[in-house]
């Protein structure tokens, strides 16, 4: 598929039934998820940082661009990229992140309003950044799907009214999808969905069922770094069994890995 075709397919997903967009952390996990039948992929900043032996927020735009290229070339699926805060506080930084992600093959991407230095941007500044990202997306030759993220629910300021006000402002600034990680239950998801007119992405967690999220009106469900952590925990558990008791029962074969990797 060409990038134009991937972009069109990704847009179409947001106009149909609600869908899950899983988050691979490398080419192998992308191929597995494609082999399992998912229709689009989204990168995870924390999962990618883990592959480099770092914590979330400690990667560069150049490294992310290389990562996007790897994910895009791994499968035929559309790829949306977690661009964190755009790797800089200025609106121009957010715009550049969109442009470079698109050049690497992405057909969608998110810009958040949290700075790695520890602050949530004031709403006016955050809106300027989304507007600049939207402008960069508009200059592309294909329909890039821009997601505006409000981070306060997971950054120590869980004020749902403020979250909704931010998402409404990001919609007005040109975001195609709205996303507030950390919504705790179906009522909060519903409140967000009823307050905006663009598709809403929800971050999955154990306290929410897929049915609740869909019934509340969300269009897209992502898992963030959770699949990465599930894989790491499984590895650590098997390794601990080996170290502590010489028990190799946790070491399993690759399953249909050849089928996934050669698809």
PDB file of C-alpha atoms in Angstrom:
ATOM      1  CA  UNK A   1       0.000   0.000   0.000  1.00  0.00           C
ATOM      2  CA  UNK A   2       1.140   3.518  -0.720  1.00  0.00           C
ATOM      3  CA  UNK A   3       1.198   6.136   2.004  1.00  0.00           C
ATOM      4  CA  UNK A   4      -1.872   7.759   0.436  1.00  0.00           C
ATOM      5  CA  UNK A   5      -3.722   4.450   0.604  1.00  0.00           C
ATOM      6  CA  UNK A   6      -2.681   3.864   4.195  1.00  0.00           C
ATOM      7  CA  UNK A   7      -3.798   7.367   5.125  1.00  0.00           C
ATOM      8  CA  UNK A   8      -7.192   6.832   3.513  1.00  0.00           C
ATOM      9  CA  UNK A   9      -7.613   3.459   5.208  1.00  0.00           C
ATOM     10  CA  UNK A  10      -6.733   4.980   8.577  1.00  0.00           C
ATOM     11  CA  UNK A  11      -9.231   7.822   8.139  1.00  0.00           C
ATOM     12  CA  UNK A  12     -11.911   5.308   7.145  1.00  0.00           C
ATOM     13  CA  UNK A  13     -11.398   3.359  10.370  1.00  0.00           C
ATOM     14  CA  UNK A  14     -12.425   6.474  12.306  1.00  0.00           C
ATOM     15  CA  UNK A  15     -15.679   6.639  10.371  1.00  0.00           C
ATOM     16  CA  UNK A  16     -16.801   3.049  10.932  1.00  0.00           C
ATOM     17  CA  UNK A  17     -17.195   0.858  13.982  1.00  0.00           C
ATOM     18  CA  UNK A  18     -15.035   1.407  17.058  1.00  0.00           C
ATOM     19  CA  UNK A  19     -11.660  -0.285  16.754  1.00  0.00           C
ATOM     20  CA  UNK A  20      -8.639  -1.229  18.840  1.00  0.00           C
ATOM     21  CA  UNK A  21      -5.286   0.147  17.721  1.00  0.00           C
ATOM     22  CA  UNK A  22      -2.514  -1.789  19.513  1.00  0.00           C
ATOM     23  CA  UNK A  23       0.926  -0.380  20.229  1.00  0.00           C
ATOM     24  CA  UNK A  24       3.971  -2.336  19.021  1.00  0.00           C
ATOM     25  CA  UNK A  25       7.412  -1.468  20.313  1.00  0.00           C
ATOM     26  CA  UNK A  26       9.549  -2.877  17.476  1.00  0.00           C
ATOM     27  CA  UNK A  27       9.287  -4.473  14.030  1.00  0.00           C
ATOM     28  CA  UNK A  28       8.734  -7.971  15.398  1.00  0.00           C
ATOM     29  CA  UNK A  29       5.844  -6.979  17.632  1.00  0.00           C
ATOM     30  CA  UNK A  30       4.356  -4.977  14.737  1.00  0.00           C
ATOM     31  CA  UNK A  31       4.427  -8.064  12.541  1.00  0.00           C
ATOM     32  CA  UNK A  32       2.806 -10.192  15.239  1.00  0.00           C
ATOM     33  CA  UNK A  33       0.002  -7.682  15.738  1.00  0.00           C
ATOM     34  CA  UNK A  34      -0.570  -7.455  11.989  1.00  0.00           C
ATOM     35  CA  UNK A  35      -0.629 -11.250  11.839  1.00  0.00           C
ATOM     36  CA  UNK A  36      -3.277 -11.307  14.551  1.00  0.00           C
ATOM     37  CA  UNK A  37      -5.581  -9.263  12.359  1.00  0.00           C
ATOM     38  CA  UNK A  38      -5.432  -5.704  13.678  1.00  0.00           C
ATOM     39  CA  UNK A  39      -6.097  -3.026  11.076  1.00  0.00           C
ATOM     40  CA  UNK A  40      -3.755  -0.235  12.216  1.00  0.00           C
ATOM     41  CA  UNK A  41      -0.851   0.289  14.584  1.00  0.00           C
ATOM     42  CA  UNK A  42       0.265   3.092  16.884  1.00  0.00           C
ATOM     43  CA  UNK A  43       3.708   3.514  18.357  1.00  0.00           C
ATOM     44  CA  UNK A  44       4.247   3.790  22.105  1.00  0.00           C
ATOM     45  CA  UNK A  45       6.762   6.288  23.429  1.00  0.00           C
ATOM     46  CA  UNK A  46       7.348   4.306  26.628  1.00  0.00           C
ATOM     47  CA  UNK A  47       7.639   0.996  24.786  1.00  0.00           C
ATOM     48  CA  UNK A  48      10.115   2.414  22.305  1.00  0.00           C
ATOM     49  CA  UNK A  49      12.131   4.044  25.076  1.00  0.00           C
ATOM     50  CA  UNK A  50      12.344   0.636  26.766  1.00  0.00           C
ATOM     51  CA  UNK A  51      13.938  -0.879  23.658  1.00  0.00           C
ATOM     52  CA  UNK A  52      16.709   1.698  24.076  1.00  0.00           C
ATOM     53  CA  UNK A  53      17.058   0.979  27.791  1.00  0.00           C
ATOM     54  CA  UNK A  54      15.552   4.318  28.760  1.00  0.00           C
ATOM     55  CA  UNK A  55      12.499   5.689  30.524  1.00  0.00           C
ATOM     56  CA  UNK A  56       9.578   7.311  28.743  1.00  0.00           C
ATOM     57  CA  UNK A  57      10.345  10.833  27.576  1.00  0.00           C
ATOM     58  CA  UNK A  58      14.076  10.237  27.145  1.00  0.00           C
ATOM     59  CA  UNK A  59      14.298   9.843  23.368  1.00  0.00           C
ATOM     60  CA  UNK A  60      15.001  12.296  20.578  1.00  0.00           C
ATOM     61  CA  UNK A  61      12.996  13.203  17.502  1.00  0.00           C
ATOM     62  CA  UNK A  62      15.690  11.703  15.274  1.00  0.00           C
ATOM     63  CA  UNK A  63      15.417   8.382  17.130  1.00  0.00           C
ATOM     64  CA  UNK A  64      11.624   8.417  16.903  1.00  0.00           C
ATOM     65  CA  UNK A  65      11.726   9.141  13.182  1.00  0.00           C
ATOM     66  CA  UNK A  66      13.991   6.123  12.645  1.00  0.00           C
ATOM     67  CA  UNK A  67      11.599   4.045  14.762  1.00  0.00           C
ATOM     68  CA  UNK A  68       8.591   5.188  12.707  1.00  0.00           C
ATOM     69  CA  UNK A  69      10.359   4.149   9.537  1.00  0.00           C
ATOM     70  CA  UNK A  70      11.001   0.680  10.980  1.00  0.00           C
ATOM     71  CA  UNK A  71       7.368   0.231  12.047  1.00  0.00           C
ATOM     72  CA  UNK A  72       6.029   1.489   8.729  1.00  0.00           C
ATOM     73  CA  UNK A  73       8.200  -0.879   6.722  1.00  0.00           C
ATOM     74  CA  UNK A  74       7.416  -3.869   8.953  1.00  0.00           C
ATOM     75  CA  UNK A  75       3.802  -4.285   7.793  1.00  0.00           C
ATOM     76  CA  UNK A  76       1.222  -3.022   5.309  1.00  0.00           C
ATOM     77  CA  UNK A  77      -0.808  -1.384   8.085  1.00  0.00           C
ATOM     78  CA  UNK A  78      -1.263   2.347   8.701  1.00  0.00           C
ATOM     79  CA  UNK A  79       0.966   3.657  11.496  1.00  0.00           C
ATOM     80  CA  UNK A  80       0.174   6.502  13.860  1.00  0.00           C
ATOM     81  CA  UNK A  81       3.012   7.766  16.029  1.00  0.00           C
ATOM     82  CA  UNK A  82       3.207   8.950  19.623  1.00  0.00           C
ATOM     83  CA  UNK A  83       5.103  12.223  19.215  1.00  0.00           C
ATOM     84  CA  UNK A  84       4.944  13.151  22.903  1.00  0.00           C
ATOM     85  CA  UNK A  85       5.147  16.956  23.157  1.00  0.00           C
ATOM     86  CA  UNK A  86       6.695  17.290  19.704  1.00  0.00           C
ATOM     87  CA  UNK A  87      10.219  17.233  21.199  1.00  0.00           C
ATOM     88  CA  UNK A  88      10.179  20.913  22.012  1.00  0.00           C
ATOM     89  CA  UNK A  89       7.905  23.440  23.645  1.00  0.00           C
ATOM     90  CA  UNK A  90       7.453  25.789  20.683  1.00  0.00           C
ATOM     91  CA  UNK A  91       4.596  25.463  18.187  1.00  0.00           C
ATOM     92  CA  UNK A  92       7.255  25.128  15.490  1.00  0.00           C
ATOM     93  CA  UNK A  93       8.592  22.026  17.250  1.00  0.00           C
ATOM     94  CA  UNK A  94       5.189  20.345  17.131  1.00  0.00           C
ATOM     95  CA  UNK A  95       4.866  21.199  13.434  1.00  0.00           C
ATOM     96  CA  UNK A  96       8.313  19.811  12.651  1.00  0.00           C
ATOM     97  CA  UNK A  97       7.548  16.572  14.490  1.00  0.00           C
ATOM     98  CA  UNK A  98       4.463  16.035  12.335  1.00  0.00           C
ATOM     99  CA  UNK A  99       6.366  16.741   9.130  1.00  0.00           C
ATOM    100  CA  UNK A 100       9.239  14.431   9.963  1.00  0.00           C
ATOM    101  CA  UNK A 101       6.977  11.598  11.150  1.00  0.00           C
ATOM    102  CA  UNK A 102       5.046  11.831   7.880  1.00  0.00           C
ATOM    103  CA  UNK A 103       8.276  11.760   5.877  1.00  0.00           C
ATOM    104  CA  UNK A 104       9.169   8.521   7.691  1.00  0.00           C
ATOM    105  CA  UNK A 105       5.880   6.892   6.685  1.00  0.00           C
ATOM    106  CA  UNK A 106       3.401   7.735   9.450  1.00  0.00           C
ATOM    107  CA  UNK A 107      -0.153   8.623   8.467  1.00  0.00           C
ATOM    108  CA  UNK A 108      -1.172   9.875  11.901  1.00  0.00           C
ATOM    109  CA  UNK A 109       0.364  11.201  15.074  1.00  0.00           C
ATOM    110  CA  UNK A 110      -0.395  12.731  18.451  1.00  0.00           C
ATOM    111  CA  UNK A 111       0.814  15.907  20.120  1.00  0.00           C
ATOM    112  CA  UNK A 112       0.375  16.227  23.888  1.00  0.00           C
ATOM    113  CA  UNK A 113       0.295  19.219  26.211  1.00  0.00           C
ATOM    114  CA  UNK A 114       2.797  17.941  28.790  1.00  0.00           C
ATOM    115  CA  UNK A 115       6.439  18.969  28.775  1.00  0.00           C
ATOM    116  CA  UNK A 116       9.099  16.475  29.956  1.00  0.00           C
ATOM    117  CA  UNK A 117      10.371  19.236  32.245  1.00  0.00           C
ATOM    118  CA  UNK A 118       7.274  18.572  34.342  1.00  0.00           C
ATOM    119  CA  UNK A 119       4.708  21.182  33.336  1.00  0.00           C
ATOM    120  CA  UNK A 120       1.376  21.065  31.571  1.00  0.00           C
ATOM    121  CA  UNK A 121       1.287  23.880  29.048  1.00  0.00           C
ATOM    122  CA  UNK A 122      -1.186  26.686  29.559  1.00  0.00           C
ATOM    123  CA  UNK A 123      -4.201  26.141  27.368  1.00  0.00           C
ATOM    124  CA  UNK A 124      -3.455  29.069  25.031  1.00  0.00           C
ATOM    125  CA  UNK A 125       0.065  27.824  24.380  1.00  0.00           C
ATOM    126  CA  UNK A 126      -1.163  24.253  24.009  1.00  0.00           C
ATOM    127  CA  UNK A 127      -3.713  25.381  21.437  1.00  0.00           C
ATOM    128  CA  UNK A 128      -1.017  27.219  19.463  1.00  0.00           C
ATOM    129  CA  UNK A 129       0.970  23.999  19.334  1.00  0.00           C
ATOM    130  CA  UNK A 130      -1.986  21.944  18.061  1.00  0.00           C
ATOM    131  CA  UNK A 131      -2.764  24.643  15.485  1.00  0.00           C
ATOM    132  CA  UNK A 132       0.833  24.549  14.252  1.00  0.00           C
ATOM    133  CA  UNK A 133       0.739  20.744  14.060  1.00  0.00           C
ATOM    134  CA  UNK A 134      -2.533  20.965  12.135  1.00  0.00           C
ATOM    135  CA  UNK A 135      -0.947  23.435   9.728  1.00  0.00           C
ATOM    136  CA  UNK A 136       1.924  21.036   9.093  1.00  0.00           C
ATOM    137  CA  UNK A 137      -0.517  18.182   8.510  1.00  0.00           C
ATOM    138  CA  UNK A 138      -2.534  20.292   6.077  1.00  0.00           C
ATOM    139  CA  UNK A 139       0.574  20.927   3.987  1.00  0.00           C
ATOM    140  CA  UNK A 140       1.103  17.206   3.388  1.00  0.00           C
ATOM    141  CA  UNK A 141      -0.063  15.542   0.193  1.00  0.00           C
ATOM    142  CA  UNK A 142      -2.262  13.034   2.033  1.00  0.00           C
ATOM    143  CA  UNK A 143      -4.799  13.213   4.895  1.00  0.00           C
ATOM    144  CA  UNK A 144      -2.677  12.968   8.037  1.00  0.00           C
ATOM    145  CA  UNK A 145      -4.781  12.168  11.136  1.00  0.00           C
ATOM    146  CA  UNK A 146      -3.760  14.481  13.966  1.00  0.00           C
ATOM    147  CA  UNK A 147      -4.561  13.536  17.563  1.00  0.00           C
ATOM    148  CA  UNK A 148      -4.646  16.201  20.265  1.00  0.00           C
ATOM    149  CA  UNK A 149      -3.814  14.864  23.741  1.00  0.00           C
ATOM    150  CA  UNK A 150      -4.753  16.344  27.110  1.00  0.00           C
ATOM    151  CA  UNK A 151      -2.433  14.866  29.717  1.00  0.00           C
ATOM    152  CA  UNK A 152      -3.653  16.293  33.013  1.00  0.00           C
ATOM    153  CA  UNK A 153      -5.576  13.150  34.029  1.00  0.00           C
ATOM    154  CA  UNK A 154      -2.290  11.247  34.339  1.00  0.00           C
ATOM    155  CA  UNK A 155      -0.001  14.142  35.290  1.00  0.00           C
ATOM    156  CA  UNK A 156      -1.197  14.913  38.798  1.00  0.00           C
ATOM    157  CA  UNK A 157      -4.134  17.173  37.908  1.00  0.00           C
ATOM    158  CA  UNK A 158      -7.166  14.937  37.257  1.00  0.00           C
ATOM    159  CA  UNK A 159      -9.708  17.677  36.565  1.00  0.00           C
ATOM    160  CA  UNK A 160     -12.225  16.324  34.074  1.00  0.00           C
ATOM    161  CA  UNK A 161     -13.726  19.738  33.340  1.00  0.00           C
ATOM    162  CA  UNK A 162     -10.291  21.066  32.457  1.00  0.00           C
ATOM    163  CA  UNK A 163      -9.598  17.998  30.349  1.00  0.00           C
ATOM    164  CA  UNK A 164     -12.806  18.533  28.396  1.00  0.00           C
ATOM    165  CA  UNK A 165     -12.103  22.242  27.917  1.00  0.00           C
ATOM    166  CA  UNK A 166      -8.675  21.394  26.530  1.00  0.00           C
ATOM    167  CA  UNK A 167      -9.992  18.759  24.158  1.00  0.00           C
ATOM    168  CA  UNK A 168     -12.679  21.133  22.899  1.00  0.00           C
ATOM    169  CA  UNK A 169      -9.998  23.748  22.243  1.00  0.00           C
ATOM    170  CA  UNK A 170      -7.790  21.210  20.446  1.00  0.00           C
ATOM    171  CA  UNK A 171     -10.724  20.224  18.265  1.00  0.00           C
ATOM    172  CA  UNK A 172     -11.225  23.868  17.302  1.00  0.00           C
ATOM    173  CA  UNK A 173      -7.496  24.148  16.564  1.00  0.00           C
ATOM    174  CA  UNK A 174      -7.672  21.331  14.023  1.00  0.00           C
ATOM    175  CA  UNK A 175      -7.182  18.005  15.820  1.00  0.00           C
ATOM    176  CA  UNK A 176      -8.916  15.121  14.024  1.00  0.00           C
ATOM    177  CA  UNK A 177      -8.995  12.858  17.096  1.00  0.00           C
ATOM    178  CA  UNK A 178      -9.154  13.782  20.795  1.00  0.00           C
ATOM    179  CA  UNK A 179      -7.364  11.790  23.490  1.00  0.00           C
ATOM    180  CA  UNK A 180      -7.155  12.088  27.262  1.00  0.00           C
ATOM    181  CA  UNK A 181      -5.236   9.166  28.757  1.00  0.00           C
ATOM    182  CA  UNK A 182      -6.356   8.251  32.253  1.00  0.00           C
ATOM    183  CA  UNK A 183     -10.143   8.326  31.945  1.00  0.00           C
ATOM    184  CA  UNK A 184     -11.173   6.015  34.762  1.00  0.00           C
ATOM    185  CA  UNK A 185     -14.633   4.727  33.876  1.00  0.00           C
ATOM    186  CA  UNK A 186     -17.420   4.728  31.331  1.00  0.00           C
ATOM    187  CA  UNK A 187     -19.011   7.849  32.780  1.00  0.00           C
ATOM    188  CA  UNK A 188     -15.829   9.866  32.227  1.00  0.00           C
ATOM    189  CA  UNK A 189     -15.461   8.490  28.714  1.00  0.00           C
ATOM    190  CA  UNK A 190     -19.069   9.401  27.966  1.00  0.00           C
ATOM    191  CA  UNK A 191     -18.629  12.925  29.324  1.00  0.00           C
ATOM    192  CA  UNK A 192     -15.692  13.490  26.973  1.00  0.00           C
ATOM    193  CA  UNK A 193     -17.401  11.946  23.955  1.00  0.00           C
ATOM    194  CA  UNK A 194     -20.540  14.029  24.451  1.00  0.00           C
ATOM    195  CA  UNK A 195     -18.511  17.233  24.760  1.00  0.00           C
ATOM    196  CA  UNK A 196     -16.692  16.962  21.413  1.00  0.00           C
ATOM    197  CA  UNK A 197     -17.689  16.139  17.855  1.00  0.00           C
ATOM    198  CA  UNK A 198     -14.485  14.466  16.652  1.00  0.00           C
ATOM    199  CA  UNK A 199     -13.569  10.795  17.327  1.00  0.00           C
ATOM    200  CA  UNK A 200     -12.238  10.062  20.802  1.00  0.00           C
ATOM    201  CA  UNK A 201      -9.350   7.706  21.608  1.00  0.00           C
ATOM    202  CA  UNK A 202      -9.388   5.972  25.000  1.00  0.00           C
ATOM    203  CA  UNK A 203      -6.437   4.347  26.742  1.00  0.00           C
ATOM    204  CA  UNK A 204      -7.381   0.822  27.794  1.00  0.00           C
ATOM    205  CA  UNK A 205      -6.834  -0.369  31.369  1.00  0.00           C
ATOM    206  CA  UNK A 206      -8.086  -3.120  33.651  1.00  0.00           C
ATOM    207  CA  UNK A 207     -10.870  -0.987  35.072  1.00  0.00           C
ATOM    208  CA  UNK A 208     -12.552  -0.537  31.692  1.00  0.00           C
ATOM    209  CA  UNK A 209     -14.111  -3.119  29.412  1.00  0.00           C
ATOM    210  CA  UNK A 210     -14.230  -2.764  25.655  1.00  0.00           C
ATOM    211  CA  UNK A 211     -18.019  -2.766  25.806  1.00  0.00           C
ATOM    212  CA  UNK A 212     -18.062   0.116  28.287  1.00  0.00           C
ATOM    213  CA  UNK A 213     -15.764   2.200  26.136  1.00  0.00           C
ATOM    214  CA  UNK A 214     -17.758   1.596  22.973  1.00  0.00           C
ATOM    215  CA  UNK A 215     -21.115   2.161  24.690  1.00  0.00           C
ATOM    216  CA  UNK A 216     -19.777   5.475  26.010  1.00  0.00           C
ATOM    217  CA  UNK A 217     -19.150   6.632  22.458  1.00  0.00           C
ATOM    218  CA  UNK A 218     -15.406   6.259  21.927  1.00  0.00           C
ATOM    219  CA  UNK A 219     -14.167   5.420  18.445  1.00  0.00           C
ATOM    220  CA  UNK A 220     -10.624   4.217  19.063  1.00  0.00           C
ATOM    221  CA  UNK A 221      -9.003   2.252  21.892  1.00  0.00           C
ATOM    222  CA  UNK A 222      -5.225   2.059  22.338  1.00  0.00           C
ATOM    223  CA  UNK A 223      -3.137   0.210  24.922  1.00  0.00           C
ATOM    224  CA  UNK A 224      -0.066   2.437  25.227  1.00  0.00           C
ATOM    225  CA  UNK A 225       2.959   0.679  26.637  1.00  0.00           C
ATOM    226  CA  UNK A 226       0.915  -2.081  28.292  1.00  0.00           C
ATOM    227  CA  UNK A 227       1.752  -4.773  25.721  1.00  0.00           C
ATOM    228  CA  UNK A 228       5.446  -3.937  26.084  1.00  0.00           C
ATOM    229  CA  UNK A 229       5.191  -4.270  29.849  1.00  0.00           C
ATOM    230  CA  UNK A 230       3.266  -7.553  29.525  1.00  0.00           C
ATOM    231  CA  UNK A 231       6.060  -8.964  27.373  1.00  0.00           C
ATOM    232  CA  UNK A 232       8.771  -7.700  29.723  1.00  0.00           C
ATOM    233  CA  UNK A 233       7.008  -9.108  32.789  1.00  0.00           C
ATOM    234  CA  UNK A 234       6.649 -12.503  31.110  1.00  0.00           C
ATOM    235  CA  UNK A 235      10.362 -12.500  30.266  1.00  0.00           C
ATOM    236  CA  UNK A 236      11.337 -11.430  33.779  1.00  0.00           C
ATOM    237  CA  UNK A 237       9.106 -14.086  35.340  1.00  0.00           C
ATOM    238  CA  UNK A 238      10.619 -16.864  33.239  1.00  0.00           C
ATOM    239  CA  UNK A 239      14.143 -15.583  33.929  1.00  0.00           C
ATOM    240  CA  UNK A 240      13.487 -15.445  37.678  1.00  0.00           C
ATOM    241  CA  UNK A 241      12.348 -19.068  37.619  1.00  0.00           C
ATOM    242  CA  UNK A 242      15.605 -20.025  35.907  1.00  0.00           C
ATOM    243  CA  UNK A 243      17.775 -18.009  38.302  1.00  0.00           C
ATOM    244  CA  UNK A 244      16.062 -18.950  41.538  1.00  0.00           C
ATOM    245  CA  UNK A 245      15.232 -22.615  41.047  1.00  0.00           C
ATOM    246  CA  UNK A 246      16.674 -23.769  37.755  1.00  0.00           C
ATOM    247  CA  UNK A 247      13.117 -24.167  36.461  1.00  0.00           C
ATOM    248  CA  UNK A 248      13.045 -23.940  32.682  1.00  0.00           C
ATOM    249  CA  UNK A 249       9.301 -24.601  32.322  1.00  0.00           C
ATOM    250  CA  UNK A 250       8.646 -20.940  31.614  1.00  0.00           C
ATOM    251  CA  UNK A 251      10.749 -21.069  28.447  1.00  0.00           C
ATOM    252  CA  UNK A 252       8.350 -21.617  25.569  1.00  0.00           C
ATOM    253  CA  UNK A 253       8.740 -22.142  21.865  1.00  0.00           C
ATOM    254  CA  UNK A 254       8.102 -19.363  19.358  1.00  0.00           C
ATOM    255  CA  UNK A 255       4.655 -20.541  18.298  1.00  0.00           C
ATOM    256  CA  UNK A 256       3.631 -19.454  14.774  1.00  0.00           C
ATOM    257  CA  UNK A 257       6.418 -16.877  14.642  1.00  0.00           C
ATOM    258  CA  UNK A 258       7.468 -17.892  11.126  1.00  0.00           C
ATOM    259  CA  UNK A 259       3.949 -17.320   9.871  1.00  0.00           C
ATOM    260  CA  UNK A 260       3.808 -13.869  11.499  1.00  0.00           C
ATOM    261  CA  UNK A 261       7.231 -12.700  10.359  1.00  0.00           C
ATOM    262  CA  UNK A 262       6.819 -13.872   6.779  1.00  0.00           C
ATOM    263  CA  UNK A 263       3.299 -12.546   6.280  1.00  0.00           C
TER     264      UNK A 263
END
